[in-house]
């Protein structure tokens, strides 16, 4: 932070801590913010202020919210989520104001070596805090003008850096768009797991259809087979390797095969009332009615999410305003994450509405599609069909396959990759689509989920 930037800020002194706390609370009420942000404010700053106000008997301090006579309270809470793990946090109730703690957001959304404000600021902004250890703060305050100035700069940077990080990482925009897309309060997006977002969308869609959702008591479900991983042909490849990737694989499977709670056929008697062309049998042995009989809620939700994402991405390409671009990018990301979480919701081992038949069916279709893609590629692109080499799928994982076509140039591999993706896509029902993603050249395949290339891949 430059000297000119620092001069924008004023430091005001108060006679005592009691007066400081009282006037800070008054300032907050006068400013009346919707969102209070900072770095580790939930577990440190706000609890510290509340405890100091209590110790000094500043009785009017803990009324920081918008509701008159509603006291700001604090308690411990344990948050346990499959996606984010187990954490113990403070819960501070400030009625009408959202606490947007950037420290907790980064813990949840990023993988860094260190989460101190100093390390995070340097990683994302190339800036650092003022180097002041907490043990010398009192000495700086009781010193001279220069030591107090150093302390003031330390405080300014502690306040400004989180704001700059918010702007750089678009955290607030992304979370607000997630709340808007899923129909849950922003506080829920910050403090609760993934399942509440899917429940909210299900409730919204069920209401449109005049349907009721059951209250389900969570119980552990049986385990089911996961995605296919084609054993890697380990080694160093000094020829181009093409990667073909299924776009939104699990959401598109649920759409293509109409997999939903509302389309599942439990008993053979359910099928007796239908003709064989009105339902399907999934590779895992479950039965679902086709969309021509009844369209499921989950496929409709996914269709809405993915079409909205397509629209947001199209608008993003045309948009010139930088802030609007950030909003649209946040929206398309929220829509993508929401679509991907629907499958996980049905397969949660202990969830709000688990359905093993849906999750099993999705992964079984996925395994079948990966195997089918491998067979189609190797059957068509071979010497017997006039190609110079026999193509080989050297690795496949969940939603992608890596193909050695045997050609010597990146351009040839890209052309064959696009052709193969189009050919394979035509064998699957809409909206399942296999896309050419990139070419690696050269390519080092070490093990499952471990591969590398010394240069950037070709797109």
CSV table of C-alpha atoms in Angstrom, one decimal:
chain,number,residue,atom,x,y,z
A,1,UNK,CA,0.0,0.0,0.0
A,2,UNK,CA,1.5,3.3,-1.1
A,3,UNK,CA,2.0,6.4,1.1
A,4,UNK,CA,-0.7,8.3,-1.0
A,5,UNK,CA,-3.2,5.5,-0.3
A,6,UNK,CA,-2.5,5.6,3.4
A,7,UNK,CA,-3.1,9.3,3.6
A,8,UNK,CA,-6.8,8.7,2.6
A,9,UNK,CA,-7.4,7.3,6.1
A,10,UNK,CA,-7.7,9.1,9.4
A,11,UNK,CA,-6.9,7.8,12.8
A,12,UNK,CA,-9.0,9.1,15.7
A,13,UNK,CA,-8.1,8.7,19.3
A,14,UNK,CA,-10.4,8.1,22.3
A,15,UNK,CA,-9.8,8.7,25.9
A,16,UNK,CA,-10.5,5.1,27.0
A,17,UNK,CA,-11.6,1.7,25.7
A,18,UNK,CA,-15.1,2.1,27.1
A,19,UNK,CA,-15.7,5.2,25.0
A,20,UNK,CA,-14.1,3.5,22.0
A,21,UNK,CA,-16.5,0.5,22.2
A,22,UNK,CA,-19.5,2.7,22.7
A,23,UNK,CA,-18.8,5.0,19.7
A,24,UNK,CA,-17.9,2.0,17.5
A,25,UNK,CA,-21.3,0.4,18.2
A,26,UNK,CA,-22.9,3.8,17.5
A,27,UNK,CA,-20.9,4.1,14.2
A,28,UNK,CA,-22.1,0.6,13.2
A,29,UNK,CA,-25.7,1.5,13.8
A,30,UNK,CA,-25.3,4.8,11.9
A,31,UNK,CA,-23.7,3.1,8.9
A,32,UNK,CA,-26.3,0.3,9.0
A,33,UNK,CA,-24.5,-2.3,6.8
A,34,UNK,CA,-26.1,-5.3,5.3
A,35,UNK,CA,-22.8,-7.3,5.5
A,36,UNK,CA,-20.0,-7.2,8.1
A,37,UNK,CA,-16.7,-8.6,6.7
A,38,UNK,CA,-13.2,-9.1,7.8
A,39,UNK,CA,-10.6,-11.8,8.3
A,40,UNK,CA,-11.4,-14.3,11.1
A,41,UNK,CA,-14.0,-11.9,12.6
A,42,UNK,CA,-16.4,-14.7,13.7
A,43,UNK,CA,-13.9,-16.5,15.8
A,44,UNK,CA,-11.7,-13.6,17.0
A,45,UNK,CA,-12.7,-10.0,16.3
A,46,UNK,CA,-16.4,-10.0,17.2
A,47,UNK,CA,-16.0,-12.4,20.2
A,48,UNK,CA,-13.1,-10.2,21.5
A,49,UNK,CA,-15.2,-7.0,21.2
A,50,UNK,CA,-18.3,-8.6,22.9
A,51,UNK,CA,-16.1,-10.0,25.7
A,52,UNK,CA,-14.4,-6.6,26.3
A,53,UNK,CA,-17.7,-4.8,26.3
A,54,UNK,CA,-19.0,-7.3,28.9
A,55,UNK,CA,-15.9,-6.9,31.1
A,56,UNK,CA,-16.1,-3.1,30.9
A,57,UNK,CA,-19.9,-3.1,31.4
A,58,UNK,CA,-20.6,-1.3,28.2
A,59,UNK,CA,-24.3,-2.4,28.4
A,60,UNK,CA,-25.5,-0.8,25.2
A,61,UNK,CA,-22.7,-2.4,23.1
A,62,UNK,CA,-24.2,-5.9,22.3
A,63,UNK,CA,-27.1,-4.5,20.3
A,64,UNK,CA,-25.4,-4.5,16.9
A,65,UNK,CA,-28.3,-5.7,14.8
A,66,UNK,CA,-31.2,-4.0,13.1
A,67,UNK,CA,-34.0,-5.4,15.4
A,68,UNK,CA,-34.6,-3.1,18.3
A,69,UNK,CA,-33.9,-4.6,21.7
A,70,UNK,CA,-32.5,-7.8,20.0
A,71,UNK,CA,-29.3,-8.6,21.9
A,72,UNK,CA,-26.2,-9.8,20.0
A,73,UNK,CA,-25.4,-13.3,21.4
A,74,UNK,CA,-22.6,-15.7,21.0
A,75,UNK,CA,-22.3,-19.5,21.3
A,76,UNK,CA,-20.1,-22.4,20.2
A,77,UNK,CA,-21.2,-24.6,17.3
A,78,UNK,CA,-19.9,-27.7,15.6
A,79,UNK,CA,-20.2,-27.8,11.8
A,80,UNK,CA,-19.9,-31.2,10.2
A,81,UNK,CA,-20.1,-31.6,6.5
A,82,UNK,CA,-18.9,-34.3,4.1
A,83,UNK,CA,-17.6,-31.7,1.7
A,84,UNK,CA,-15.9,-29.4,4.3
A,85,UNK,CA,-15.1,-31.6,7.3
A,86,UNK,CA,-15.7,-31.0,11.0
A,87,UNK,CA,-15.1,-27.5,12.4
A,88,UNK,CA,-15.9,-25.8,15.7
A,89,UNK,CA,-16.9,-22.1,15.2
A,90,UNK,CA,-18.6,-19.3,17.1
A,91,UNK,CA,-22.2,-18.5,16.2
A,92,UNK,CA,-22.9,-14.8,16.6
A,93,UNK,CA,-26.4,-13.5,16.1
A,94,UNK,CA,-26.5,-10.0,14.7
A,95,UNK,CA,-30.1,-9.6,13.5
A,96,UNK,CA,-30.4,-8.3,10.0
A,97,UNK,CA,-26.6,-8.3,9.2
A,98,UNK,CA,-24.7,-11.1,7.5
A,99,UNK,CA,-21.2,-11.9,8.8
A,100,UNK,CA,-19.1,-12.7,5.8
A,101,UNK,CA,-15.8,-14.0,7.3
A,102,UNK,CA,-13.2,-14.2,4.5
A,103,UNK,CA,-11.1,-16.6,6.6
A,104,UNK,CA,-13.8,-19.2,6.7
A,105,UNK,CA,-14.6,-18.7,3.0
A,106,UNK,CA,-11.0,-19.4,2.0
A,107,UNK,CA,-10.7,-22.4,4.3
A,108,UNK,CA,-13.7,-23.8,2.6
A,109,UNK,CA,-12.9,-22.9,-1.0
A,110,UNK,CA,-9.2,-23.0,-1.5
A,111,UNK,CA,-6.2,-25.2,-0.8
A,112,UNK,CA,-3.3,-23.1,0.5
A,113,UNK,CA,-0.2,-23.9,2.7
A,114,UNK,CA,-1.0,-21.2,5.1
A,115,UNK,CA,-4.2,-19.2,5.8
A,116,UNK,CA,-2.8,-16.3,7.7
A,117,UNK,CA,-3.9,-12.9,6.3
A,118,UNK,CA,-0.3,-12.2,5.5
A,119,UNK,CA,0.2,-15.4,3.4
A,120,UNK,CA,-3.2,-15.2,1.7
A,121,UNK,CA,-2.6,-11.5,0.7
A,122,UNK,CA,0.8,-12.3,-0.7
A,123,UNK,CA,-0.5,-15.3,-2.6
A,124,UNK,CA,-3.5,-13.5,-4.3
A,125,UNK,CA,-2.5,-9.8,-4.2
A,126,UNK,CA,1.3,-9.7,-3.9
A,127,UNK,CA,0.9,-7.5,-0.8
A,128,UNK,CA,1.6,-8.1,2.8
A,129,UNK,CA,0.5,-6.9,6.2
A,130,UNK,CA,2.5,-4.5,8.4
A,131,UNK,CA,4.9,-6.6,10.5
A,132,UNK,CA,3.6,-6.1,14.0
A,133,UNK,CA,3.6,-8.8,16.6
A,134,UNK,CA,0.6,-8.8,19.0
A,135,UNK,CA,3.0,-8.7,21.9
A,136,UNK,CA,4.3,-5.2,21.1
A,137,UNK,CA,0.9,-3.5,20.3
A,138,UNK,CA,0.6,-2.0,23.8
A,139,UNK,CA,4.2,-0.6,23.6
A,140,UNK,CA,3.5,0.9,20.2
A,141,UNK,CA,0.3,2.6,21.5
A,142,UNK,CA,2.0,4.0,24.6
A,143,UNK,CA,5.1,5.2,22.6
A,144,UNK,CA,5.4,8.3,20.4
A,145,UNK,CA,3.7,9.6,17.3
A,146,UNK,CA,5.9,7.3,15.0
A,147,UNK,CA,5.1,4.1,16.9
A,148,UNK,CA,1.4,5.0,17.0
A,149,UNK,CA,1.5,5.7,13.2
A,150,UNK,CA,3.0,2.2,12.7
A,151,UNK,CA,0.2,0.7,14.7
A,152,UNK,CA,-2.4,2.7,12.7
A,153,UNK,CA,-0.9,1.5,9.4
A,154,UNK,CA,-1.1,-2.1,10.8
A,155,UNK,CA,-4.8,-1.6,11.5
A,156,UNK,CA,-5.6,0.0,8.2
A,157,UNK,CA,-3.9,-2.8,6.3
A,158,UNK,CA,-5.8,-5.4,8.4
A,159,UNK,CA,-9.1,-3.7,7.3
A,160,UNK,CA,-8.2,-3.0,3.7
A,161,UNK,CA,-6.6,-6.3,2.7
A,162,UNK,CA,-9.8,-8.4,3.2
A,163,UNK,CA,-11.8,-5.9,1.1
A,164,UNK,CA,-9.2,-6.2,-1.7
A,165,UNK,CA,-9.3,-10.0,-1.4
A,166,UNK,CA,-13.1,-9.9,-1.7
A,167,UNK,CA,-12.9,-7.9,-4.9
A,168,UNK,CA,-10.1,-10.0,-6.4
A,169,UNK,CA,-11.7,-13.3,-5.6
A,170,UNK,CA,-15.3,-12.3,-6.2
A,171,UNK,CA,-16.3,-14.2,-3.1
A,172,UNK,CA,-19.2,-12.1,-2.2
A,173,UNK,CA,-20.6,-12.0,-5.7
A,174,UNK,CA,-20.2,-15.8,-6.1
A,175,UNK,CA,-21.9,-16.5,-2.8
A,176,UNK,CA,-24.8,-14.1,-3.5
A,177,UNK,CA,-25.3,-15.7,-6.9
A,178,UNK,CA,-25.3,-19.1,-5.3
A,179,UNK,CA,-28.0,-18.0,-2.8
A,180,UNK,CA,-30.1,-16.5,-5.6
A,181,UNK,CA,-29.7,-19.6,-7.9
A,182,UNK,CA,-30.6,-22.1,-5.1
A,183,UNK,CA,-33.2,-20.0,-3.3
A,184,UNK,CA,-31.7,-20.1,0.1
A,185,UNK,CA,-30.6,-17.2,2.4
A,186,UNK,CA,-27.0,-16.1,2.1
A,187,UNK,CA,-26.5,-17.0,5.7
A,188,UNK,CA,-27.4,-20.6,4.8
A,189,UNK,CA,-24.9,-20.7,2.0
A,190,UNK,CA,-22.2,-19.6,4.4
A,191,UNK,CA,-23.0,-21.8,7.3
A,192,UNK,CA,-24.6,-24.9,6.0
A,193,UNK,CA,-23.6,-27.8,3.7
A,194,UNK,CA,-24.6,-28.6,0.1
A,195,UNK,CA,-27.8,-30.5,0.8
A,196,UNK,CA,-30.0,-27.6,1.9
A,197,UNK,CA,-29.4,-26.0,-1.5
A,198,UNK,CA,-30.8,-29.0,-3.3
A,199,UNK,CA,-33.7,-29.4,-0.8
A,200,UNK,CA,-34.6,-25.7,-1.5
A,201,UNK,CA,-34.7,-26.3,-5.3
A,202,UNK,CA,-36.7,-29.5,-4.9
A,203,UNK,CA,-39.3,-27.8,-2.7
A,204,UNK,CA,-39.6,-24.9,-5.2
A,205,UNK,CA,-40.1,-27.3,-8.1
A,206,UNK,CA,-42.5,-29.6,-6.1
A,207,UNK,CA,-44.6,-26.6,-5.2
A,208,UNK,CA,-45.0,-25.8,-8.9
A,209,UNK,CA,-46.2,-29.3,-9.5
A,210,UNK,CA,-48.5,-29.4,-6.4
A,211,UNK,CA,-46.4,-32.2,-4.9
A,212,UNK,CA,-45.4,-32.7,-1.3
A,213,UNK,CA,-42.0,-33.8,-0.1
A,214,UNK,CA,-41.7,-36.4,2.7
A,215,UNK,CA,-39.9,-35.7,6.0
A,216,UNK,CA,-37.2,-38.3,5.8
A,217,UNK,CA,-35.3,-39.6,8.9
A,218,UNK,CA,-31.6,-40.0,7.9
A,219,UNK,CA,-30.3,-43.5,8.0
A,220,UNK,CA,-27.0,-44.9,6.7
A,221,UNK,CA,-27.4,-46.3,3.2
A,222,UNK,CA,-25.7,-49.3,1.6
A,223,UNK,CA,-22.5,-48.5,-0.3
A,224,UNK,CA,-22.5,-48.6,-4.1
A,225,UNK,CA,-19.9,-48.9,-6.9
A,226,UNK,CA,-18.4,-45.6,-7.9
A,227,UNK,CA,-17.1,-44.4,-11.3
A,228,UNK,CA,-15.0,-46.5,-13.7
A,229,UNK,CA,-11.3,-46.0,-13.8
A,230,UNK,CA,-9.7,-47.6,-16.8
A,231,UNK,CA,-6.3,-48.9,-15.7
A,232,UNK,CA,-3.6,-46.6,-16.9
A,233,UNK,CA,-1.0,-47.8,-19.4
A,234,UNK,CA,1.9,-46.2,-17.5
A,235,UNK,CA,4.8,-44.7,-19.3
A,236,UNK,CA,6.3,-41.7,-21.2
A,237,UNK,CA,4.5,-40.9,-24.5
A,238,UNK,CA,6.5,-38.9,-27.0
A,239,UNK,CA,3.5,-38.7,-29.3
A,240,UNK,CA,0.3,-36.6,-28.9
A,241,UNK,CA,-2.4,-37.9,-26.5
A,242,UNK,CA,-5.9,-36.6,-27.0
A,243,UNK,CA,-8.3,-36.1,-24.0
A,244,UNK,CA,-12.1,-36.5,-24.6
A,245,UNK,CA,-14.3,-35.3,-21.8
A,246,UNK,CA,-18.1,-35.8,-21.0
A,247,UNK,CA,-19.7,-32.4,-20.4
A,248,UNK,CA,-21.5,-32.4,-17.0
A,249,UNK,CA,-21.6,-36.2,-17.1
A,250,UNK,CA,-23.7,-37.0,-14.0
A,251,UNK,CA,-26.3,-34.2,-14.5
A,252,UNK,CA,-26.7,-35.1,-18.2
A,253,UNK,CA,-27.2,-38.8,-17.3
A,254,UNK,CA,-30.0,-37.9,-14.9
A,255,UNK,CA,-31.6,-35.8,-17.6
A,256,UNK,CA,-31.2,-38.3,-20.4
A,257,UNK,CA,-32.7,-41.2,-18.5
A,258,UNK,CA,-35.2,-39.2,-16.4
A,259,UNK,CA,-33.8,-40.4,-13.1
A,260,UNK,CA,-35.8,-39.0,-10.2
A,261,UNK,CA,-37.7,-39.9,-7.0
A,262,UNK,CA,-40.9,-39.2,-8.9
A,263,UNK,CA,-40.0,-41.6,-11.8
A,264,UNK,CA,-38.7,-44.6,-9.8
A,265,UNK,CA,-40.7,-47.8,-10.1
A,266,UNK,CA,-40.4,-49.7,-6.8
A,267,UNK,CA,-42.4,-52.9,-7.5
A,268,UNK,CA,-43.0,-55.1,-10.5
A,269,UNK,CA,-46.7,-54.3,-10.2
A,270,UNK,CA,-45.8,-50.7,-11.1
A,271,UNK,CA,-44.3,-51.9,-14.3
A,272,UNK,CA,-47.3,-54.2,-15.1
A,273,UNK,CA,-49.4,-51.1,-15.7
A,274,UNK,CA,-46.9,-49.8,-18.2
A,275,UNK,CA,-45.8,-51.0,-21.6
A,276,UNK,CA,-42.0,-51.9,-22.0
A,277,UNK,CA,-41.4,-48.8,-24.1
A,278,UNK,CA,-42.6,-46.6,-21.2
A,279,UNK,CA,-39.8,-47.3,-18.8
A,280,UNK,CA,-36.2,-48.2,-18.7
A,281,UNK,CA,-34.0,-50.7,-16.8
A,282,UNK,CA,-30.7,-49.1,-15.7
A,283,UNK,CA,-27.4,-51.1,-15.7
A,284,UNK,CA,-27.7,-51.4,-11.8
A,285,UNK,CA,-31.2,-53.0,-12.1
A,286,UNK,CA,-33.5,-50.2,-11.1
A,287,UNK,CA,-36.5,-49.1,-13.2
A,288,UNK,CA,-37.6,-45.6,-14.1
A,289,UNK,CA,-40.5,-44.3,-16.3
A,290,UNK,CA,-39.5,-42.3,-19.4
A,291,UNK,CA,-40.1,-38.6,-19.7
A,292,UNK,CA,-42.9,-39.3,-22.1
A,293,UNK,CA,-44.9,-40.7,-19.2
A,294,UNK,CA,-43.9,-38.3,-16.5
A,295,UNK,CA,-40.9,-35.9,-16.4
A,296,UNK,CA,-39.0,-36.1,-13.1
A,297,UNK,CA,-38.4,-33.1,-10.8
A,298,UNK,CA,-34.6,-33.6,-10.7
A,299,UNK,CA,-34.2,-33.6,-14.6
A,300,UNK,CA,-36.3,-30.4,-14.7
A,301,UNK,CA,-34.2,-28.7,-12.1
A,302,UNK,CA,-31.0,-29.7,-13.9
A,303,UNK,CA,-32.4,-28.6,-17.2
A,304,UNK,CA,-33.3,-25.2,-15.7
A,305,UNK,CA,-29.8,-24.9,-14.1
A,306,UNK,CA,-27.8,-25.9,-17.2
A,307,UNK,CA,-29.9,-23.8,-19.6
A,308,UNK,CA,-29.5,-20.8,-17.3
A,309,UNK,CA,-25.7,-21.4,-17.1
A,310,UNK,CA,-25.6,-21.5,-20.9
A,311,UNK,CA,-27.4,-18.2,-21.1
A,312,UNK,CA,-25.1,-16.6,-18.5
A,313,UNK,CA,-22.0,-17.8,-20.4
A,314,UNK,CA,-23.3,-16.4,-23.6
A,315,UNK,CA,-24.1,-13.0,-21.9
A,316,UNK,CA,-20.6,-13.1,-20.4
A,317,UNK,CA,-19.0,-13.3,-23.8
A,318,UNK,CA,-20.8,-10.1,-25.0
A,319,UNK,CA,-20.7,-8.1,-21.7
A,320,UNK,CA,-18.2,-5.2,-21.6
A,321,UNK,CA,-18.8,-3.8,-18.1
A,322,UNK,CA,-16.3,-5.3,-15.6
A,323,UNK,CA,-18.7,-5.5,-12.7
A,324,UNK,CA,-21.4,-7.1,-14.8
A,325,UNK,CA,-18.8,-9.6,-16.1
A,326,UNK,CA,-18.0,-10.5,-12.5
A,327,UNK,CA,-21.6,-11.0,-11.6
A,328,UNK,CA,-22.2,-13.2,-14.7
A,329,UNK,CA,-19.1,-15.3,-14.1
A,330,UNK,CA,-20.3,-15.8,-10.5
A,331,UNK,CA,-23.7,-16.8,-11.7
A,332,UNK,CA,-22.5,-19.4,-14.2
A,333,UNK,CA,-20.1,-20.9,-11.6
A,334,UNK,CA,-23.0,-21.1,-9.0
A,335,UNK,CA,-25.2,-22.8,-11.6
A,336,UNK,CA,-22.5,-25.3,-12.5
A,337,UNK,CA,-21.9,-26.2,-8.8
A,338,UNK,CA,-25.6,-26.4,-8.1
A,339,UNK,CA,-26.1,-28.9,-11.0
A,340,UNK,CA,-23.2,-31.0,-9.9
A,341,UNK,CA,-24.4,-31.2,-6.3
A,342,UNK,CA,-27.8,-32.8,-7.3
A,343,UNK,CA,-26.2,-36.2,-7.9
A,344,UNK,CA,-24.3,-36.0,-4.6
A,345,UNK,CA,-27.5,-35.2,-2.8
A,346,UNK,CA,-29.1,-38.5,-3.9
A,347,UNK,CA,-26.0,-40.5,-3.0
A,348,UNK,CA,-25.3,-38.9,0.4
A,349,UNK,CA,-24.7,-41.8,2.8
A,350,UNK,CA,-26.6,-40.0,5.6
A,351,UNK,CA,-28.7,-37.4,3.9
A,352,UNK,CA,-32.0,-35.5,3.9
A,353,UNK,CA,-33.4,-37.5,1.0
A,354,UNK,CA,-31.0,-40.3,-0.1
A,355,UNK,CA,-32.0,-42.6,-3.0
A,356,UNK,CA,-29.6,-45.4,-3.6
A,357,UNK,CA,-31.5,-46.4,-6.8
A,358,UNK,CA,-30.8,-43.0,-8.4
A,359,UNK,CA,-27.1,-42.7,-7.4
A,360,UNK,CA,-26.4,-46.4,-8.3
A,361,UNK,CA,-28.0,-45.9,-11.7
A,362,UNK,CA,-26.1,-42.7,-12.4
A,363,UNK,CA,-22.7,-44.3,-11.7
A,364,UNK,CA,-23.6,-47.5,-13.5
A,365,UNK,CA,-24.5,-45.6,-16.6
A,366,UNK,CA,-21.3,-43.6,-16.3
A,367,UNK,CA,-19.2,-46.8,-16.1
A,368,UNK,CA,-21.1,-48.2,-19.1
A,369,UNK,CA,-20.4,-45.0,-21.1
A,370,UNK,CA,-16.7,-44.9,-20.4
A,371,UNK,CA,-16.4,-48.6,-21.5
A,372,UNK,CA,-18.5,-48.0,-24.6
A,373,UNK,CA,-16.4,-44.9,-25.5
A,374,UNK,CA,-13.2,-47.0,-25.2
A,375,UNK,CA,-14.6,-49.8,-27.4
A,376,UNK,CA,-15.9,-47.4,-30.1
A,377,UNK,CA,-12.6,-45.6,-30.4
A,378,UNK,CA,-10.5,-48.7,-30.5
A,379,UNK,CA,-12.9,-50.5,-32.9
A,380,UNK,CA,-13.0,-47.6,-35.4
A,381,UNK,CA,-9.5,-46.1,-35.4
A,382,UNK,CA,-7.5,-49.2,-36.3
A,383,UNK,CA,-5.3,-50.5,-39.1
A,384,UNK,CA,-8.1,-52.7,-40.3
A,385,UNK,CA,-10.2,-49.6,-41.1
A,386,UNK,CA,-7.4,-47.9,-43.1
A,387,UNK,CA,-5.8,-45.9,-40.3
A,388,UNK,CA,-2.0,-45.9,-40.0
A,389,UNK,CA,-2.1,-47.1,-36.3
A,390,UNK,CA,-4.4,-48.9,-33.9
A,391,UNK,CA,-5.8,-46.3,-31.4
A,392,UNK,CA,-5.6,-47.2,-27.8
A,393,UNK,CA,-7.3,-45.7,-24.7
A,394,UNK,CA,-4.4,-45.4,-22.3
A,395,UNK,CA,-6.4,-44.1,-19.4
A,396,UNK,CA,-10.0,-43.3,-18.4
A,397,UNK,CA,-11.4,-41.8,-15.2
A,398,UNK,CA,-15.0,-41.0,-14.3
A,399,UNK,CA,-15.9,-38.6,-17.1
A,400,UNK,CA,-12.9,-38.6,-19.5
A,401,UNK,CA,-10.8,-40.9,-21.7
A,402,UNK,CA,-7.2,-40.3,-23.0
A,403,UNK,CA,-6.5,-41.7,-26.4
A,404,UNK,CA,-3.3,-42.5,-28.2
A,405,UNK,CA,-4.3,-42.3,-31.9
A,406,UNK,CA,-0.7,-43.1,-33.0
A,407,UNK,CA,-0.4,-40.0,-35.2
A,408,UNK,CA,2.8,-37.9,-35.0
A,409,UNK,CA,1.4,-34.3,-34.9
A,410,UNK,CA,-0.8,-32.3,-32.5
A,411,UNK,CA,-3.0,-31.1,-35.4
A,412,UNK,CA,-3.8,-34.7,-36.5
A,413,UNK,CA,-4.5,-35.8,-33.0
A,414,UNK,CA,-6.8,-32.8,-32.5
A,415,UNK,CA,-8.7,-33.5,-35.7
A,416,UNK,CA,-9.2,-37.2,-34.8
A,417,UNK,CA,-10.2,-36.3,-31.2
A,418,UNK,CA,-12.9,-34.0,-32.4
A,419,UNK,CA,-14.1,-36.5,-35.0
A,420,UNK,CA,-14.2,-39.3,-32.3
A,421,UNK,CA,-16.0,-37.1,-29.8
A,422,UNK,CA,-18.7,-36.3,-32.4
A,423,UNK,CA,-19.0,-40.0,-33.4
A,424,UNK,CA,-19.4,-41.2,-29.9
A,425,UNK,CA,-21.8,-38.5,-28.8
A,426,UNK,CA,-24.2,-39.6,-31.6
A,427,UNK,CA,-24.6,-43.0,-29.9
A,428,UNK,CA,-25.9,-41.5,-26.6
A,429,UNK,CA,-29.2,-39.9,-25.8
A,430,UNK,CA,-29.6,-36.1,-25.5
A,431,UNK,CA,-28.1,-34.1,-23.7
A,432,UNK,CA,-25.1,-36.5,-23.1
A,433,UNK,CA,-22.2,-35.1,-25.0
A,434,UNK,CA,-18.5,-36.2,-25.3
A,435,UNK,CA,-16.3,-33.3,-26.2
A,436,UNK,CA,-12.7,-33.0,-27.4
A,437,UNK,CA,-10.9,-31.2,-24.6
A,438,UNK,CA,-7.1,-31.0,-25.3
A,439,UNK,CA,-4.0,-32.7,-26.6
A,440,UNK,CA,-0.9,-33.4,-24.4
A,441,UNK,CA,2.4,-33.7,-26.1
A,442,UNK,CA,4.6,-35.1,-24.7
A,443,UNK,CA,2.8,-37.0,-21.9
A,444,UNK,CA,3.9,-38.8,-18.7
A,445,UNK,CA,1.3,-41.2,-17.2
A,446,UNK,CA,2.5,-42.2,-13.7
A,447,UNK,CA,-0.6,-43.7,-12.1
A,448,UNK,CA,-4.3,-43.2,-11.6
A,449,UNK,CA,-5.0,-39.4,-11.3
A,450,UNK,CA,-1.2,-38.8,-11.7
A,451,UNK,CA,-0.1,-37.5,-15.1
A,452,UNK,CA,2.0,-34.6,-16.3
A,453,UNK,CA,3.2,-32.8,-19.4
A,454,UNK,CA,6.3,-30.5,-19.4
A,455,UNK,CA,4.5,-27.9,-21.6
A,456,UNK,CA,1.0,-26.5,-21.7
A,457,UNK,CA,-1.5,-28.7,-23.4
A,458,UNK,CA,-2.9,-27.8,-26.8
A,459,UNK,CA,-6.6,-26.8,-27.0
